[in-house]
Coordinates of C-alpha atoms in Angstrom, one line a residue:
X1 CA 11.6 0.5 118.4
X2 CA 15.4 0.7 118.0
X3 CA 15.3 -2.4 115.9
X4 CA 12.7 -1.0 113.7
X5 CA 14.6 2.2 113.3
X6 CA 17.7 0.3 112.6
X7 CA 16.0 -1.7 109.9
X8 CA 14.7 1.4 108.3
X9 CA 18.0 3.2 108.4
X10 CA 19.8 0.2 106.9
X11 CA 17.2 0.1 104.1
X12 CA 17.5 3.7 103.2
X13 CA 21.1 3.8 101.8
X14 CA 20.2 0.9 99.6
X15 CA 17.2 2.6 98.1
X16 CA 19.1 5.9 97.7
X17 CA 21.8 4.0 96.0
X18 CA 19.3 2.4 93.5
X19 CA 18.0 5.8 92.4
X20 CA 21.1 7.0 90.5
X21 CA 21.3 3.6 88.8
X22 CA 17.6 3.9 87.6
X23 CA 18.3 7.4 86.5
X24 CA 21.3 6.3 84.7
X25 CA 19.4 3.4 83.0
X26 CA 16.6 5.9 82.0
X27 CA 19.1 8.4 80.5
X28 CA 20.8 5.5 78.6
X29 CA 17.5 4.3 77.2
X30 CA 16.5 7.9 76.2
X31 CA 19.9 8.6 74.6
X32 CA 19.6 5.3 72.6
X33 CA 16.1 6.3 71.4
X34 CA 17.5 9.7 70.2
X35 CA 20.4 8.0 68.5
X36 CA 18.0 5.5 66.8
X37 CA 15.7 8.4 65.7
X38 CA 18.7 10.3 64.3
X39 CA 19.9 7.3 62.4
X40 CA 16.4 6.8 61.1
X41 CA 16.2 10.4 60.0
X42 CA 19.7 10.3 58.3
X43 CA 18.8 7.0 56.6
X44 CA 15.6 8.6 55.2
X45 CA 17.6 11.7 54.0
X46 CA 20.2 9.5 52.4
X47 CA 17.6 7.2 50.6
X48 CA 15.7 10.4 49.4
X49 CA 19.0 11.7 47.9
X50 CA 20.7 8.6 46.7
X51 CA 19.2 5.5 45.1
X52 CA 20.8 2.2 46.1
X53 CA 18.1 -0.1 44.5
X54 CA 19.4 -2.9 42.5
X55 CA 19.9 -1.8 38.8
X56 CA 18.4 -3.8 36.0
X57 CA 21.5 -3.6 33.8
X58 CA 24.4 -1.4 32.8
X59 CA 22.3 1.3 31.3
X60 CA 20.1 1.4 34.4
X61 CA 23.1 1.5 36.6
X62 CA 24.5 4.4 34.5
X63 CA 21.2 6.3 34.9
X64 CA 21.0 5.6 38.6
X65 CA 24.6 6.6 39.2
X66 CA 24.3 9.9 37.3
X67 CA 21.1 10.8 39.3
X68 CA 23.0 10.2 42.5
X69 CA 25.9 12.3 41.5
X70 CA 23.6 15.1 40.3
X71 CA 21.4 15.0 43.5
X72 CA 24.5 14.9 45.7
X73 CA 26.0 18.0 43.8
X74 CA 22.7 19.9 44.0
X75 CA 22.2 19.1 47.7
X76 CA 25.8 20.3 48.5
X77 CA 25.3 23.5 46.8
X78 CA 21.9 24.0 48.5
X79 CA 23.5 23.3 51.8
X80 CA 26.3 25.8 51.3
X81 CA 23.8 28.5 50.6
X82 CA 21.2 27.6 53.2
X83 CA 23.3 26.8 56.2
X84 CA 24.9 30.2 56.7
X85 CA 21.5 31.9 56.4
X86 CA 19.9 29.5 58.9
X87 CA 22.7 30.1 61.3
X88 CA 22.6 33.8 61.0
X89 CA 18.9 33.7 61.6
X90 CA 19.4 31.8 64.8
X91 CA 22.6 33.2 66.4
X92 CA 23.6 36.2 64.4
X93 CA 27.3 36.5 63.2
X94 CA 28.3 33.5 65.3
X95 CA 25.7 31.4 63.8
X96 CA 26.6 32.6 60.3
X97 CA 30.1 31.4 60.5
X98 CA 29.1 28.1 62.2
X99 CA 26.5 27.5 59.4
X100 CA 29.1 28.4 56.8
X101 CA 31.5 25.8 58.3
X102 CA 28.6 23.3 58.2
X103 CA 27.7 24.3 54.7
X104 CA 31.2 24.0 53.4
X105 CA 31.6 20.5 55.0
X106 CA 28.3 19.4 53.4
X107 CA 29.2 21.0 50.0
X108 CA 32.2 18.8 50.0
X109 CA 30.8 15.5 51.6
X110 CA 27.4 15.3 49.6
X111 CA 28.9 15.5 46.1
X112 CA 31.6 13.0 47.2
X113 CA 29.0 10.7 48.6
X114 CA 27.1 11.1 45.3
X115 CA 30.1 10.2 43.3
X116 CA 30.7 7.1 45.6
X117 CA 27.2 5.9 45.4
X118 CA 27.1 6.7 41.6
X119 CA 30.2 4.6 41.0
X120 CA 28.8 1.8 43.1
X121 CA 25.5 1.8 41.2
X122 CA 27.4 1.9 37.9
X123 CA 29.5 -1.2 38.9
X124 CA 26.5 -2.9 40.0
X125 CA 24.7 -2.3 36.7
X126 CA 27.7 -3.5 34.7
X127 CA 27.9 -6.7 36.8
X128 CA 24.2 -7.3 36.3
X129 CA 24.3 -6.8 32.6
X130 CA 25.2 -10.6 31.7
X131 CA 22.3 -11.7 33.9
X132 CA 20.0 -9.1 32.0
X133 CA 21.1 -10.5 28.6
X134 CA 20.5 -14.0 29.7
X135 CA 17.2 -13.3 31.3
X136 CA 16.1 -11.3 28.2
X137 CA 17.1 -14.2 25.9
X138 CA 14.8 -16.5 28.1
X139 CA 11.9 -14.1 27.7
X140 CA 11.9 -13.1 31.4
X141 CA 10.5 -9.8 32.6
X142 CA 12.1 -7.2 35.0
X143 CA 10.0 -6.7 38.1
X144 CA 10.5 -3.0 39.2
X145 CA 9.1 -3.5 42.6
X146 CA 10.9 -6.8 43.5
X147 CA 14.0 -5.6 41.5
X148 CA 14.5 -9.1 40.0
X149 CA 13.8 -11.0 36.8
X150 CA 10.7 -13.1 36.8
X151 CA 8.7 -15.4 34.6
X152 CA 5.7 -13.4 33.7
X153 CA 2.2 -15.0 32.9
X154 CA -0.4 -12.8 31.1
X155 CA -3.5 -14.6 32.2
X156 CA -2.2 -14.9 35.8
X157 CA -1.6 -11.1 35.9
X158 CA -5.2 -10.6 34.7
X159 CA -6.5 -12.7 37.5
X160 CA -4.4 -10.8 40.0
X161 CA -5.6 -7.5 38.6
X162 CA -9.2 -8.5 38.9
X163 CA -8.9 -9.8 42.3
X164 CA -7.1 -6.7 43.7
X165 CA -9.7 -4.5 42.0
X166 CA -12.5 -6.3 43.6
X167 CA -10.9 -6.0 46.9
X168 CA -10.5 -2.3 46.6
X169 CA -14.1 -1.9 45.4
X170 CA -15.5 -4.0 48.2
X171 CA -13.4 -2.1 50.8
X172 CA -10.6 -4.6 51.1
X173 CA -8.0 -2.0 51.8
X174 CA -6.9 -0.9 55.2
X175 CA -8.1 2.1 57.2
X176 CA -5.9 4.7 58.7
X177 CA -5.9 2.9 61.9
X178 CA -4.8 -0.3 60.3
X179 CA -8.3 -2.0 60.4
X180 CA -10.1 -3.6 57.5
X181 CA -12.6 -1.3 55.6
X182 CA -15.0 -4.2 55.3
X183 CA -15.1 -4.6 59.1
X184 CA -15.5 -0.8 59.5
X185 CA -18.5 -0.6 57.3
X186 CA -20.8 -2.7 59.7
X187 CA -22.8 0.4 60.7
X188 CA -25.0 2.4 58.1
X189 CA -23.1 5.3 56.5
X190 CA -24.7 8.7 57.4
X191 CA -26.3 10.4 54.5
X192 CA -28.4 13.6 53.9
X193 CA -31.3 11.6 52.5
X194 CA -31.8 7.9 52.1
X195 CA -35.1 7.7 50.0
X196 CA -33.3 6.3 47.0
X197 CA -31.6 3.6 49.0
X198 CA -35.0 2.6 50.6
X199 CA -36.5 2.5 47.1
X200 CA -33.7 0.1 46.0
X201 CA -33.9 -1.8 49.3
X202 CA -30.2 -1.6 50.0
X203 CA -27.9 -0.3 52.7
X204 CA -26.2 3.2 52.5
X205 CA -23.0 1.2 52.4
X206 CA -24.0 -0.9 49.4
X207 CA -21.5 -1.6 46.7
X208 CA -22.1 -0.8 43.0
X209 CA -22.8 -4.6 42.4
X210 CA -25.2 -4.8 45.2
X211 CA -27.1 -1.7 43.9
X212 CA -27.3 -3.1 40.4
X213 CA -28.5 -6.5 41.6
X214 CA -31.1 -4.8 43.8
X215 CA -32.3 -2.7 40.9
X216 CA -33.0 -5.6 38.5
X217 CA -34.8 -7.4 41.5
X218 CA -37.0 -4.4 42.3
X219 CA -37.6 -3.7 38.6
X220 CA -39.1 -7.0 38.1
X221 CA -41.6 -6.3 40.8
X222 CA -42.9 -3.0 39.3
X223 CA -42.5 -3.2 35.7
X224 CA -45.6 -2.0 33.8
X225 CA -45.7 -4.9 31.5
X226 CA -45.9 -7.3 34.4
X227 CA -48.0 -5.2 36.7
X228 CA -50.8 -4.2 34.4
X229 CA -53.4 -4.1 37.2
X230 CA -51.3 -1.6 39.1
X231 CA -52.0 1.9 37.8
X232 CA -49.0 3.3 39.7
X233 CA -46.6 0.7 38.3
X234 CA -45.3 3.1 35.6
X235 CA -44.7 5.7 38.3
X236 CA -42.9 3.4 40.7
X237 CA -40.8 2.0 37.7
X238 CA -39.8 5.5 36.7
X239 CA -38.8 6.5 40.3
X240 CA -36.8 3.2 40.6
X241 CA -35.0 4.0 37.4
X242 CA -34.1 7.5 38.6
X243 CA -32.9 6.3 41.9
X244 CA -30.7 3.6 40.1
X245 CA -29.3 6.4 37.8
X246 CA -28.3 8.4 40.8
X247 CA -26.8 5.6 42.9
X248 CA -25.0 3.8 40.1
X249 CA -22.8 6.8 39.2
X250 CA -20.1 7.6 41.7
X251 CA -20.3 11.5 41.3
X252 CA -24.1 11.7 41.5
X253 CA -24.2 9.2 44.4
X254 CA -21.5 11.2 46.4
X255 CA -23.5 14.5 45.7
X256 CA -26.8 12.7 46.8
X257 CA -25.2 11.4 50.0
X258 CA -23.9 14.9 50.9
X259 CA -26.7 17.1 49.7
X260 CA -29.8 15.0 49.3
X261 CA -32.1 15.2 46.3
X262 CA -31.3 18.2 44.1
X263 CA -33.8 20.9 43.5
X264 CA -35.8 20.7 40.2
X265 CA -34.4 24.1 39.2
X266 CA -30.8 23.0 39.4
X267 CA -30.4 22.0 35.9
X268 CA -26.7 22.9 35.6
X269 CA -25.8 20.8 38.6
X270 CA -27.6 17.9 37.2
X271 CA -25.9 18.3 33.9
X272 CA -22.5 18.4 35.6
X273 CA -23.3 15.3 37.6
X274 CA -24.4 13.4 34.4
X275 CA -21.2 14.2 32.5
X276 CA -19.0 11.1 32.3
X277 CA -15.6 12.3 31.1
X278 CA -14.8 8.8 29.8
X279 CA -17.8 8.9 27.5
X280 CA -17.2 12.6 26.7
X281 CA -13.6 12.3 25.6
X282 CA -14.2 9.0 23.7
X283 CA -16.8 10.7 21.6
X284 CA -14.9 14.0 21.4
X285 CA -11.6 12.4 20.0
X286 CA -13.4 9.5 18.2
X287 CA -11.3 7.0 20.1
X288 CA -13.9 4.2 20.4
X289 CA -12.3 2.6 17.3
X290 CA -8.9 2.5 18.9
X291 CA -9.9 1.7 22.4
X292 CA -9.0 -2.1 22.1
X293 CA -5.4 -1.0 21.2
X294 CA -5.0 1.9 23.8
X295 CA -7.7 1.6 26.4
X296 CA -9.2 4.7 27.9
X297 CA -7.5 7.9 27.1
X298 CA -5.3 9.4 29.7
X299 CA -7.0 12.8 29.4
X300 CA -10.3 11.1 30.0
X301 CA -9.3 9.1 33.1
X302 CA -7.5 12.2 34.5
X303 CA -10.7 14.4 34.1
X304 CA -12.7 11.5 35.8
X305 CA -10.2 11.4 38.7
X306 CA -10.3 15.3 39.1
X307 CA -14.1 15.2 39.3
X308 CA -14.0 12.5 42.0
X309 CA -11.3 14.5 43.8
X310 CA -13.6 17.6 43.7
X311 CA -16.3 15.5 45.2
X312 CA -14.0 14.2 47.9
X313 CA -12.7 17.7 48.6
X314 CA -16.3 18.9 49.3
X315 CA -16.6 15.9 51.6
X316 CA -13.4 16.9 53.4
X317 CA -14.8 20.3 54.1
X318 CA -17.3 18.6 56.4
X319 CA -14.8 16.5 58.3
X320 CA -15.3 18.4 61.3
X321 CA -18.9 17.1 61.5
X322 CA -17.8 13.6 60.7
X323 CA -17.6 10.8 63.2
X324 CA -14.2 9.5 64.0
X325 CA -15.1 6.2 62.1
X326 CA -16.3 8.2 59.0
X327 CA -13.3 10.5 59.0
X328 CA -11.0 7.3 59.2
X329 CA -12.8 5.8 56.3
X330 CA -12.5 9.0 54.2
X331 CA -8.8 9.4 54.9
X332 CA -8.3 5.6 54.1
X333 CA -10.1 6.2 50.6
X334 CA -7.7 9.1 49.9
X335 CA -4.5 7.0 50.7
X336 CA -5.8 4.3 48.5
X337 CA -6.3 6.6 45.5
X338 CA -2.6 6.3 44.4
X339 CA -2.8 2.5 44.4
X340 CA -6.0 2.6 42.4
X341 CA -4.4 4.8 39.7
X342 CA -1.4 2.4 39.5
X343 CA -3.8 -0.6 39.4
X344 CA -5.9 1.1 36.6
X345 CA -2.9 1.6 34.4
X346 CA -1.7 -2.0 35.1
X347 CA -5.3 -3.3 34.2
X348 CA -5.2 -1.0 31.0
X349 CA -2.0 -2.6 29.9
X350 CA -3.1 -6.1 30.5
X351 CA -6.3 -5.6 28.7
X352 CA -4.4 -4.1 25.6
X353 CA -2.1 -7.1 25.6
X354 CA -5.0 -9.5 25.6
X355 CA -6.6 -7.5 22.8
X356 CA -3.4 -7.5 20.8
X357 CA -3.4 -11.3 21.2
X358 CA -6.8 -11.6 19.8
X359 CA -6.0 -9.2 17.0
X360 CA -3.1 -11.3 15.7
X361 CA -4.8 -14.8 15.9
X362 CA -5.2 -14.9 12.1
X363 CA -1.4 -14.4 11.6
X364 CA -0.6 -17.0 14.4
X365 CA -2.8 -19.7 12.7
X366 CA -1.7 -18.8 9.2
X367 CA -0.6 -21.9 7.3
X368 CA 0.5 -20.1 4.0
X369 CA 1.2 -16.9 2.3
X370 CA -2.6 -16.4 1.5
X371 CA -3.4 -16.4 5.2
X372 CA -0.8 -13.8 5.9
X373 CA -2.1 -11.6 3.0
X374 CA -5.7 -12.1 4.5
X375 CA -4.2 -10.8 7.8
X376 CA -2.7 -7.8 6.2
X377 CA -5.9 -7.1 4.2
X378 CA -8.0 -7.1 7.6
X379 CA -5.5 -4.6 9.2
X380 CA -5.8 -2.3 6.2
X381 CA -9.5 -2.4 6.3
X382 CA -9.5 -1.6 10.0
X383 CA -7.1 1.3 9.5
X384 CA -9.2 2.7 6.7
X385 CA -12.2 2.8 9.1
X386 CA -10.1 4.3 11.9
X387 CA -8.6 7.1 9.7
X388 CA -12.0 8.4 8.7
X389 CA -12.5 9.9 12.1
X390 CA -11.2 13.3 13.3
X391 CA -8.2 12.1 15.0
X392 CA -7.8 8.7 13.3
X393 CA -4.6 9.5 11.4
X394 CA -3.0 10.7 14.5
X395 CA -4.1 7.7 16.4
X396 CA -2.8 5.2 13.6
X397 CA 0.7 6.9 13.6
X398 CA 1.0 6.8 17.4
X399 CA -0.2 3.3 17.6
X400 CA 1.6 2.0 14.6
X401 CA 5.0 3.6 15.5
X402 CA 5.0 2.0 19.0
X403 CA 4.0 -1.4 18.0
X404 CA 6.6 -1.6 15.2
X405 CA 9.4 -0.2 17.5
X406 CA 8.5 -2.5 20.4
X407 CA 8.2 -5.6 18.2
X408 CA 11.4 -4.8 16.4
X409 CA 13.3 -4.4 19.6
X410 CA 12.1 -7.9 21.0
X411 CA 12.9 -9.6 17.7
X412 CA 16.3 -8.0 17.8
X413 CA 17.0 -9.1 21.3
X414 CA 16.0 -12.8 20.6
X415 CA 17.5 -13.2 17.2
X416 CA 20.9 -11.3 17.2
X417 CA 24.1 -11.6 19.1
X418 CA 24.2 -9.7 22.4
X419 CA 21.0 -8.2 21.3
X420 CA 22.6 -5.7 18.9
X421 CA 19.7 -6.0 16.6
X422 CA 17.6 -4.1 18.9
X423 CA 19.7 -0.9 18.9
X424 CA 18.1 0.6 15.8
X425 CA 14.6 0.2 17.5
X426 CA 15.9 1.8 20.7
X427 CA 17.4 4.7 18.9
X428 CA 14.1 5.3 17.1
X429 CA 12.2 5.2 20.2
X430 CA 14.4 7.5 22.1
X431 CA 14.4 10.1 19.2
X432 CA 10.6 9.9 18.9
X433 CA 10.2 10.3 22.7
X434 CA 12.5 13.3 22.8
X435 CA 10.8 15.0 20.0
X436 CA 7.3 14.3 21.5
X437 CA 8.5 15.8 24.9
X438 CA 9.6 19.0 23.0
X439 CA 6.2 19.1 21.3
X440 CA 4.4 18.8 24.7
X441 CA 6.5 21.7 26.0
X442 CA 5.9 23.9 23.0
X443 CA 2.2 23.1 22.7
X444 CA 1.8 23.8 26.5
X445 CA 3.4 27.3 26.1
X446 CA 1.3 28.0 23.0
X447 CA -1.9 26.9 24.7
X448 CA -1.2 29.0 27.8
X449 CA -0.3 32.0 25.7
X450 CA -3.2 31.7 23.4
X451 CA -5.7 31.2 26.3
X452 CA -4.3 34.1 28.3
X453 CA -4.7 36.4 25.3
X454 CA -8.2 35.2 24.6
X455 CA -9.3 35.7 28.2
X456 CA -8.0 39.1 28.4
X457 CA -9.9 40.1 25.1
X458 CA -13.1 38.4 26.5
X459 CA -12.7 40.2 29.9
X460 CA -12.4 43.6 28.1
X461 CA -15.6 42.9 26.1
X462 CA -17.4 41.8 29.4
X463 CA -16.2 44.9 31.0
X464 CA -17.6 47.2 28.3
X465 CA -21.0 45.4 28.4
X466 CA -21.1 45.8 32.1
X467 CA -20.4 49.4 32.0
X468 CA -23.3 49.9 29.3
X469 CA -25.5 47.9 31.5
X470 CA -24.7 50.0 34.5
X471 CA -25.5 53.2 32.4
X472 CA -28.9 51.6 31.4
X473 CA -29.7 51.0 35.0
X474 CA -28.8 54.6 35.8
X475 CA -31.5 55.8 33.3
X476 CA -29.7 56.0 29.9
X477 CA -31.6 54.0 27.3
X478 CA -29.8 51.9 24.7
X479 CA -31.0 52.2 21.1
X480 CA -31.1 49.4 18.6
X481 CA -27.7 50.2 17.3
X482 CA -26.1 49.8 20.8
X483 CA -27.9 46.5 21.2
X484 CA -26.6 45.3 17.8
X485 CA -23.0 46.3 18.8
X486 CA -23.4 44.4 22.1
X487 CA -24.5 41.2 20.3
X488 CA -21.5 41.8 17.9
X489 CA -19.1 42.0 20.8
X490 CA -20.6 38.9 22.4
X491 CA -20.0 37.0 19.2
X492 CA -16.5 38.4 19.0
X493 CA -15.8 37.2 22.4
X494 CA -17.1 33.7 21.6
X495 CA -15.0 33.7 18.5
X496 CA -11.9 34.5 20.5
X497 CA -12.5 31.6 22.8
X498 CA -13.0 29.3 19.8
X499 CA -9.6 30.4 18.4
X500 CA -8.0 28.8 21.5
X501 CA -9.4 25.3 20.5
X502 CA -6.7 24.4 18.0
X503 CA -3.9 25.1 20.6
X504 CA -5.7 23.2 23.4
X505 CA -6.2 20.2 21.1
X506 CA -2.7 20.2 19.9
X507 CA -1.5 20.0 23.5
X508 CA -4.0 17.2 24.2
X509 CA -2.7 15.3 21.1
X510 CA 0.9 15.6 22.2
X511 CA 0.0 14.3 25.6
X512 CA -2.1 11.5 24.3
X513 CA 0.7 10.4 21.9
X514 CA 3.1 10.1 24.9
X515 CA 0.5 8.2 27.0
X516 CA -0.3 5.9 24.0
X517 CA 3.4 5.1 23.7
X518 CA 3.9 4.4 27.4
X519 CA 0.8 2.2 27.5
X520 CA 1.6 0.1 24.4
X521 CA 5.2 -0.3 25.5
X522 CA 4.0 -2.0 28.7
X523 CA 1.3 -4.0 26.8
X524 CA 3.9 -5.3 24.3
X525 CA 6.3 -6.2 27.1
X526 CA 3.6 -8.3 28.7
X527 CA 2.5 -10.0 25.4
X528 CA 6.1 -10.8 24.4
X529 CA 7.1 -12.0 27.9
X530 CA 4.2 -14.3 28.5
X531 CA 5.8 -17.5 29.8
X532 CA 2.6 -19.5 28.9
X533 CA 4.0 -20.0 25.4
X534 CA 7.4 -20.8 24.1
X535 CA 10.0 -18.3 22.9
X536 CA 9.4 -19.3 19.3
X537 CA 5.7 -18.4 19.8
X538 CA 6.5 -15.1 21.4
X539 CA 8.8 -14.2 18.5
X540 CA 6.0 -15.0 16.1
X541 CA 3.7 -12.8 18.1
X542 CA 6.3 -10.0 17.8
X543 CA 6.4 -10.5 14.0
X544 CA 2.6 -10.2 13.8
X545 CA 2.6 -7.0 15.9
X546 CA 5.3 -5.7 13.7
X547 CA 3.1 -6.2 10.6
X548 CA 0.2 -4.6 12.4
X549 CA 2.1 -1.6 13.5
X550 CA 3.8 -1.0 10.1
X551 CA 0.4 -1.1 8.3
X552 CA -1.1 1.4 10.7
X553 CA 1.9 3.6 10.7
X554 CA 2.0 3.7 6.9
X555 CA -1.7 4.5 6.4
X556 CA -1.7 7.1 9.2
X557 CA 1.4 8.8 7.8
X558 CA -0.1 8.9 4.2
X559 CA -3.1 10.6 5.7
X560 CA -1.1 13.3 7.5
X561 CA -1.1 11.7 11.0
X562 CA 2.4 13.1 11.7
X563 CA 1.6 16.7 10.9
X564 CA -1.9 16.7 12.1
X565 CA -3.3 20.4 12.2
X566 CA -6.6 21.3 13.9
X567 CA -8.2 23.7 11.5
X568 CA -11.9 22.6 11.3
X569 CA -13.1 24.1 14.5
X570 CA -16.7 23.5 13.4
X571 CA -16.0 19.7 13.5
X572 CA -14.6 20.1 16.9
X573 CA -17.7 22.1 18.1
X574 CA -20.0 19.7 16.7
X575 CA -18.2 16.8 18.4
X576 CA -18.3 18.7 21.7
X577 CA -22.0 19.2 21.5
X578 CA -22.7 15.5 20.5
X579 CA -20.3 14.4 23.2
X580 CA -22.4 16.1 26.0
X581 CA -25.7 14.7 24.5
X582 CA -24.2 11.2 24.3
X583 CA -22.9 11.1 27.8
X584 CA -26.3 12.5 29.2
X585 CA -28.2 9.9 27.2
X586 CA -26.0 7.0 28.5
X587 CA -26.3 8.3 32.1
X588 CA -30.0 7.9 31.7
X589 CA -29.6 4.4 30.5
X590 CA -30.1 4.8 26.8
X591 CA -28.1 2.9 24.4
X592 CA -26.0 5.0 22.0
X593 CA -23.7 3.2 19.5
X594 CA -20.6 4.7 17.9
X595 CA -22.5 4.8 14.5
X596 CA -25.2 7.0 16.2
X597 CA -22.6 9.4 17.5
X598 CA -20.9 9.8 14.1
X599 CA -24.4 10.4 12.5
X600 CA -25.2 12.9 15.2
X601 CA -21.9 14.7 14.5
X602 CA -22.6 14.9 10.8
X603 CA -26.0 16.4 11.4
X604 CA -24.7 18.8 14.0
X605 CA -22.1 20.0 11.4
X606 CA -24.8 20.4 8.8
X607 CA -26.9 22.5 11.2
X608 CA -24.0 24.7 12.2
X609 CA -23.1 25.2 8.5
X610 CA -26.8 26.2 7.9
X611 CA -26.6 28.7 10.8
X612 CA -23.3 30.1 9.4
X613 CA -24.7 30.5 6.0
X614 CA -27.8 32.2 7.3
X615 CA -25.7 34.7 9.4
X616 CA -23.5 35.3 6.4
X617 CA -26.5 36.1 4.2
X618 CA -27.9 38.4 6.8
X619 CA -24.6 40.3 7.1
X620 CA -24.4 40.7 3.3
X621 CA -28.0 41.9 3.2
X622 CA -27.3 44.3 5.9
X623 CA -24.2 45.6 4.2
X624 CA -26.1 45.9 0.8
X625 CA -28.9 47.9 2.7
X626 CA -26.3 50.2 4.2
X627 CA -24.7 50.9 0.8
X628 CA -28.1 51.7 -0.6
X629 CA -28.8 54.1 2.1
X630 CA -25.5 55.8 1.7
X631 CA -26.2 56.2 -2.1

């Protein structure tokens, strides 16, 4: 008994002594974690304020340095104002003076840090300038992500873009939890109605490619020409076609998954779902002829993205009813949207570069002056066709100027000492870019002002008509003269809205010009940096692109492309009507060529002119009748 007690007593002090050591170790670990977290937070704040990424050359170092100085100064001023206010809110007068001291210290430290980081970035840029000149001479390209000079291969880039695009479409991205989307899609996706999926014989998780393949497979089974003994073949084939129409379009498929089959009376919903912004704006601006040079218009891809985001927003409203797996996949798709937009622009530039390479083959294979003259003649012929469309002259000026400047810069870098021959091209580009930015600002203000004024006038007209309608309901009847006045006011409201069209299109034109310049700059850089060919071949490519750009720019400028003014609103209205009809027809699987759309636009303008003439004749007749009555 005594021995046991003694053993226990002897052991107790040892255990008691170990407790403070364990607490001390735990406190040390906790303090270290807090220090690490503080350091991590400080690092994130520092990186958000000051850029320490490797600059490309002296100009990039200067730009990075000035940004760091500016951000440091701005952060210091903000801290000087915010810290005393925050301190007073927490601890009154004492907190105010404490915050003031902190704010003064930050107001000194942050700008000084900004100056130091700025000077460091400038010195790095200057040090990298020699490497930049040598790399440019060798035809290398600067990789903004890796921050290093690389040998670029156009065909390889095309393959990488297509591979990554296929991965994203097939669910090759990562879920929010880090898993693979393809692995997460084992189970059937829950949808409101699956009749169309069953008709096609596919899973609710089927990709666009799988749906298309299934459609062709099922269509062969029930095609009326091949199933003449089946009286229901035509009905089955029509139902299959409608199912494919819904499931092959991302917007209509998302709506079907969420809401099921639409009611037959929801014509407006069906119309909205069948509107494809890419088709609509291509017809609206007549950009199909220049698409090989500029790809899909920025305004079209943006509208398409907004429509998809609206669909996703509707889905997000139902996230409470989603399973955890479905919610994870939805969030993963949202996080991947930024990469998809970047990839889409990269693909656009690669495609434009490949198209440019095809366009200049005649020049690259030219053996004498006659071949070069034939190349110029083909350019002039193409430009003449482009300039005949509504925005053709504007497109020619934007495309031609950018191609000319980018080619001139590359030739200057490769053929002059220290690249001095490129200075003029860089100056022209900077001046043009600055002028276009001012145009965007001015056009945006004008569009907002004009639109606000028009909406106020329309709202006033609507208010008057609603008041008259309320009076009619109350028992006061309207005579024919009142009805005529209401019709006149409705026409006036429509006219006010039409008056905003020129301002809106001027803004769209300025934005598209900047987008075209940015896209073609990237495309030319890829074409001229293609390491699959020699430097001499790249210079010859640049010479061909320069001729192409000069011809486009000259013809576009002669036709008023630099001072384009939207005055013919009838043409724009006709294009808008035809754009809607075209996108609906294509959504239903009909083939509509560019010549078809232009022909429909001409007929729509003629019909509109006929209606205007009839209205004018009726107005003149009414005025003459009024004069006779007064006489």
